[in-house]
């Protein structure tokens, strides 16, 4: 098969592994930054190129990142991937679900309206209203709307510290996404889902001096047996966001498990170390099974 792998400006180790795995499994692979893809719309049909290489006849496109850029550039890239889908290329993960999962706000309301429990989350572009709400919410976390790896999220017990941070963020035109801090047992859960099946589930233990369990923040992944309730919640979250494969973050709160986020391009280095499974192979094989 002909497989395209798209990433941000440079391939991450996961993207590189997807490329290598697809080649090892006998496929033809073209890879590059999403921003390097050109497209053609005409009454004779659609065409696509990665750089100068034509990929109109690709079977699958693994989308790992839209890459950075202006609002206009990202708008074109979101449409580009949908255009590829309409033209018959299987895009994994699908363009709009991918966009939704990148956006922490959209993920939370989509989960919630579909009956998946989430932590209460307030969003605003008003500094005054965000401050007012923070005084009522207790301990809160500010999250960058497009954040990942725990970067940029801040926890506040003091509302005036929060105010000062919000003021700076507001000046930088960042929307204020503020979430209730959920008391937890010092760990959260990553459920890795491929094609409607749980293929890995691990606890992520908090590092000593942090409230973030991300591997990038020093969190430690350990494979231990897990309740069916948590595994089913992971499956349900992946299904609701309509992702072919995903990494679902779940926290065991005082009122039961809640879903923090659903990653549309989850890394698997940490979970592979913890479980010994070949996630790149599972993802490529799943993609191939969808177009055969
Ligand atoms: N509402 C919350 N209450 C308690 N801890 C949280 C909350 N939200 C996030 N965390 C912690 O921060 C980590 C990163 O948050 P997450 O929403 O998964 O964003 P990221 O995309 O940066 O991974 C989580 O894995 C968890 O350990
Ligand atoms: Mg996370």
Coordinates of C-alpha atoms and ligand atoms in Angstrom, one line a residue:
X1 CA 0.0 0.0 0.0
X2 CA 1.0 3.6 -0.3
X3 CA 1.1 5.4 3.0
X4 CA 1.6 9.0 3.8
X5 CA 2.9 10.1 7.2
X6 CA 2.4 13.8 8.1
X7 CA 3.9 15.6 11.1
X8 CA 4.8 19.1 12.3
X9 CA 8.0 20.7 11.2
X10 CA 10.1 17.6 11.9
X11 CA 9.3 14.0 12.6
X12 CA 9.0 13.0 16.2
X13 CA 10.4 9.6 17.3
X14 CA 6.8 8.3 17.0
X15 CA 6.4 9.6 13.5
X16 CA 9.7 8.1 12.5
X17 CA 8.7 4.8 14.0
X18 CA 5.5 4.8 12.0
X19 CA 7.4 5.4 8.8
X20 CA 10.0 2.7 9.6
X21 CA 7.3 0.2 10.7
X22 CA 5.2 0.8 7.5
X23 CA 8.4 0.3 5.3
X24 CA 9.3 -2.9 7.3
X25 CA 5.8 -4.2 6.7
X26 CA 6.3 -3.8 2.9
X27 CA 4.5 -0.5 2.2
X28 CA 5.6 2.5 0.2
X29 CA 5.9 5.5 2.4
X30 CA 6.0 9.2 1.7
X31 CA 6.4 11.5 4.7
X32 CA 6.7 15.2 5.4
X33 CA 5.4 18.2 7.3
X34 CA 1.6 18.8 6.9
X35 CA 2.4 22.3 5.8
X36 CA 4.3 20.9 2.9
X37 CA 1.3 19.3 1.3
X38 CA -0.2 21.0 -1.7
X39 CA -3.6 20.2 -3.2
X40 CA -5.6 20.6 -6.4
X41 CA -9.4 20.8 -6.7
X42 CA -10.9 20.5 -10.2
X43 CA -13.9 18.9 -11.9
X44 CA -11.6 16.1 -13.1
X45 CA -10.8 15.3 -9.5
X46 CA -8.4 16.1 -6.6
X47 CA -4.7 15.8 -6.5
X48 CA -2.2 16.0 -3.6
X49 CA 1.6 16.4 -3.3
X50 CA 4.0 16.1 -0.3
X51 CA 6.6 18.5 -1.5
X52 CA 6.9 17.7 -5.2
X53 CA 5.9 14.1 -4.8
X54 CA 2.4 13.2 -5.9
X55 CA 0.4 11.2 -3.3
X56 CA -3.0 11.3 -4.9
X57 CA -3.0 7.5 -5.1
X58 CA -2.2 7.0 -1.4
X59 CA -4.3 4.5 0.5
X60 CA -3.7 5.8 4.0
X61 CA -2.5 9.1 5.5
X62 CA -1.3 9.0 9.2
X63 CA -1.8 12.5 10.5
X64 CA 0.4 13.1 13.5
X65 CA 0.3 16.9 13.7
X66 CA -1.0 20.0 11.8
X67 CA 2.3 21.8 12.7
X68 CA 2.6 25.3 13.8
X69 CA 1.4 28.3 11.8
X70 CA -1.1 31.1 11.5
X71 CA -4.8 30.7 12.1
X72 CA -5.2 30.8 8.3
X73 CA -2.5 28.1 7.6
X74 CA -4.0 25.8 10.2
X75 CA -7.4 26.4 8.7
X76 CA -6.1 25.2 5.3
X77 CA -4.4 22.2 6.8
X78 CA -7.6 21.0 8.7
X79 CA -9.5 21.4 5.4
X80 CA -6.7 19.7 3.4
X81 CA -7.0 16.5 5.5
X82 CA -10.8 16.5 5.1
X83 CA -10.2 17.0 1.3
X84 CA -8.0 14.0 1.3
X85 CA -10.7 12.0 3.1
X86 CA -13.3 13.1 0.6
X87 CA -10.9 12.1 -2.2
X88 CA -10.8 8.5 -0.9
X89 CA -7.6 8.5 1.3
X90 CA -8.1 6.9 4.7
X91 CA -6.9 9.6 7.1
X92 CA -5.9 8.4 10.5
X93 CA -6.8 10.1 12.7
X94 CA -9.6 11.7 10.8
X95 CA -9.2 15.5 10.3
X96 CA -12.1 16.9 12.3
X97 CA -11.9 14.5 15.2
X98 CA -8.2 15.1 15.3
X99 CA -8.9 18.9 15.5
X100 CA -11.4 18.3 18.2
X101 CA -9.0 16.2 20.3
X102 CA -6.3 18.8 20.0
X103 CA -8.6 21.4 21.5
X104 CA -9.1 20.7 25.2
X105 CA -12.3 22.7 25.3
X106 CA -14.0 20.9 22.4
X107 CA -12.9 17.6 23.9
X108 CA -14.5 18.3 27.2
X109 CA -17.9 19.4 25.9
X110 CA -18.1 16.6 23.4
X111 CA -17.3 14.0 26.1
X112 CA -19.8 15.6 28.5
X113 CA -22.8 15.8 26.0
X114 CA -22.2 12.1 25.3
X115 CA -22.4 11.2 28.9
X116 CA -18.7 10.8 29.7
X117 CA -17.8 12.3 33.1
X118 CA -15.3 15.2 33.0
X119 CA -13.9 17.8 35.5
X120 CA -15.9 21.0 35.4
X121 CA -14.3 23.5 33.1
X122 CA -14.8 27.2 32.5
X123 CA -13.7 29.1 29.4
X124 CA -13.7 32.8 28.8
X125 CA -11.9 35.6 27.0
X126 CA -12.7 38.0 29.8
X127 CA -10.1 38.5 32.5
X128 CA -12.7 39.9 34.9
X129 CA -15.1 37.1 34.5
X130 CA -12.4 34.4 34.7
X131 CA -11.2 35.9 37.9
X132 CA -14.7 36.1 39.3
X133 CA -15.4 32.4 38.5
X134 CA -12.0 31.4 39.9
X135 CA -12.9 32.8 43.3
X136 CA -15.9 30.4 43.3
X137 CA -14.1 27.3 41.9
X138 CA -11.6 26.6 44.7
X139 CA -8.3 25.0 43.5
X140 CA -8.1 25.4 39.7
X141 CA -5.9 24.5 36.8
X142 CA -5.3 26.8 33.9
X143 CA -4.7 24.8 30.7
X144 CA -3.5 26.0 27.4
X145 CA -6.3 25.2 24.9
X146 CA -3.8 23.4 22.6
X147 CA -1.5 22.1 25.3
X148 CA 0.3 18.7 25.5
X149 CA 2.9 16.9 27.6
X150 CA 1.7 18.9 30.7
X151 CA 3.5 22.0 29.3
X152 CA 2.0 25.4 30.3
X153 CA -0.7 24.1 32.6
X154 CA -0.7 25.9 36.0
X155 CA -2.4 25.1 39.3
X156 CA -3.6 27.9 41.6
X157 CA -4.8 27.9 45.2
X158 CA -4.4 31.6 45.4
X159 CA -6.9 33.5 43.3
X160 CA -4.6 36.6 43.0
X161 CA -1.8 34.6 41.6
X162 CA -4.3 33.2 39.1
X163 CA -5.4 36.7 38.3
X164 CA -1.8 37.8 37.5
X165 CA -1.3 34.8 35.3
X166 CA -4.6 35.3 33.5
X167 CA -3.7 39.0 32.8
X168 CA -0.5 38.0 31.1
X169 CA -2.2 35.2 29.2
X170 CA -5.0 37.5 28.1
X171 CA -2.5 40.1 26.8
X172 CA -1.0 37.3 24.7
X173 CA -4.5 36.5 23.3
X174 CA -4.8 33.1 25.0
X175 CA -8.3 32.0 25.8
X176 CA -8.7 31.2 29.5
X177 CA -9.5 27.5 30.0
X178 CA -9.9 26.9 33.7
X179 CA -10.6 23.5 35.2
X180 CA -11.4 22.4 38.7
X181 CA -8.5 20.5 40.3
X182 CA -9.6 16.9 40.9
X183 CA -8.3 15.3 44.1
X184 CA -6.7 12.0 43.2
X185 CA -4.7 9.1 44.6
X186 CA -1.4 10.4 43.2
X187 CA -1.7 8.7 39.8
X188 CA -3.8 8.8 36.7
X189 CA -4.5 6.4 34.0
X190 CA -3.6 6.1 30.3
X191 CA -5.7 3.9 28.2
X192 CA -4.4 3.3 24.7
X193 CA -7.1 2.4 22.2
X194 CA -6.7 1.1 18.7
X195 CA -9.7 0.4 16.5
X196 CA -12.2 0.1 19.4
X197 CA -10.0 -2.1 21.5
X198 CA -7.9 -1.4 24.6
X199 CA -4.3 -2.4 23.6
X200 CA -2.6 -1.0 26.6
X201 CA -3.6 0.5 30.0
X202 CA -1.1 1.8 32.6
X203 CA -1.1 3.9 35.7
X204 CA 0.9 7.1 35.5
X205 CA 2.4 7.9 39.0
X206 CA 3.0 11.5 39.8
X207 CA 6.7 12.5 40.2
X208 CA 7.5 13.7 43.7
X209 CA 7.2 17.5 43.2
X210 CA 4.6 17.8 40.5
X211 CA 0.8 17.4 40.1
X212 CA 1.3 16.4 36.4
X213 CA 1.7 12.7 35.6
X214 CA 3.0 13.2 32.0
X215 CA 6.0 11.1 31.2
X216 CA 7.6 14.3 29.9
X217 CA 7.1 15.8 33.4
X218 CA 8.8 12.8 35.1
X219 CA 5.6 10.6 35.5
X220 CA 6.2 6.9 35.8
X221 CA 4.1 4.4 33.8
X222 CA 3.4 1.0 35.4
X223 CA 1.2 -1.7 34.0
X224 CA -1.2 -3.0 36.7
X225 CA -4.6 -4.6 36.5
X226 CA -7.3 -2.1 36.1
X227 CA -11.1 -2.1 36.7
X228 CA -13.4 -2.8 33.8
X229 CA -15.1 0.5 34.5
X230 CA -12.0 2.5 33.7
X231 CA -11.2 0.5 30.6
X232 CA -14.8 0.9 29.3
X233 CA -14.6 4.6 30.0
X234 CA -11.4 4.8 27.9
X235 CA -13.1 3.0 25.0
X236 CA -16.2 5.2 25.3
X237 CA -14.1 8.4 25.2
X238 CA -12.3 7.2 22.1
X239 CA -15.5 6.3 20.4
X240 CA -17.2 9.6 21.3
X241 CA -14.3 11.7 19.9
X242 CA -14.3 9.3 16.8
X243 CA -10.6 8.5 16.8
X244 CA -9.2 5.4 15.2
X245 CA -6.5 5.3 17.8
X246 CA -5.9 7.4 20.9
X247 CA -4.5 7.8 24.3
X248 CA -7.1 8.6 26.9
X249 CA -6.2 10.2 30.2
X250 CA -8.4 9.3 33.1
X251 CA -8.2 10.5 36.7
X252 CA -9.8 8.6 39.6
X253 CA -11.7 11.4 41.4
X254 CA -13.7 11.4 44.6
X255 CA -16.9 11.0 42.6
X256 CA -15.5 8.3 40.3
X257 CA -13.3 8.4 37.2
X258 CA -13.3 11.5 34.9
X259 CA -11.7 11.9 31.5
X260 CA -9.0 14.6 31.3
X261 CA -8.2 14.4 27.6
X262 CA -8.2 12.2 24.6
X263 CA -4.9 12.4 22.7
X264 CA -5.3 12.1 18.9
X265 CA -1.5 11.6 18.3
X266 CA -0.5 9.9 21.5
X267 CA 3.2 9.0 22.0
X268 CA 3.9 5.4 22.9
X269 CA 7.5 5.4 24.1
X270 CA 6.5 5.4 27.8
X271 CA 3.7 2.9 27.5
X272 CA 5.8 0.6 25.3
X273 CA 8.5 0.5 28.0
X274 CA 5.9 -0.3 30.6
X275 CA 4.0 -3.0 28.5
X276 CA 6.5 -4.2 25.9
X277 CA 4.0 -4.0 23.1
X278 CA 4.7 -2.7 19.6
X279 CA 2.2 0.2 19.2
X280 CA 3.5 1.5 15.9
X281 CA 2.9 -1.9 14.4
X282 CA -0.6 -2.2 15.8
X283 CA -1.5 1.3 14.4
X284 CA -0.1 0.5 10.9
X285 CA -1.8 -2.9 10.8
X286 CA -5.1 -1.4 12.0
X287 CA -4.9 1.3 9.2
X288 CA -4.2 -1.3 6.6
X289 CA -7.1 -3.5 7.8
X290 CA -9.4 -0.5 7.3
X291 CA -8.7 -0.1 3.6
X292 CA -8.2 -3.7 2.5
Ligands
LIG1 N1 -8.4 18.7 36.6 C1 -7.3 18.1 37.0 N2 -7.1 17.7 38.3 C2 -6.0 17.1 38.7 N3 -4.9 16.8 37.9 C3 -5.0 17.2 36.6 C4 -6.2 17.8 36.1 N4 -6.0 18.1 34.8 C5 -4.7 17.6 34.5 N5 -4.1 17.1 35.6 C6 -2.8 16.5 35.6 O1 -2.0 17.1 34.6 C7 -1.7 16.2 33.6 C8 -1.7 16.9 32.2 O2 -3.0 17.3 31.9 P1 -3.8 16.9 30.5 O3 -5.1 17.5 30.6 O4 -3.6 15.5 30.3 O5 -2.9 17.8 29.5 P2 -1.6 17.4 28.6 O6 -2.2 17.5 27.2 O7 -0.7 18.5 28.8 O8 -1.2 16.1 28.9 C9 -2.6 15.0 33.7 O9 -2.1 13.8 33.2 C10 -2.8 15.0 35.2 O10 -1.7 14.3 35.9
LIG2 MG1 -2.4 14.3 29.0

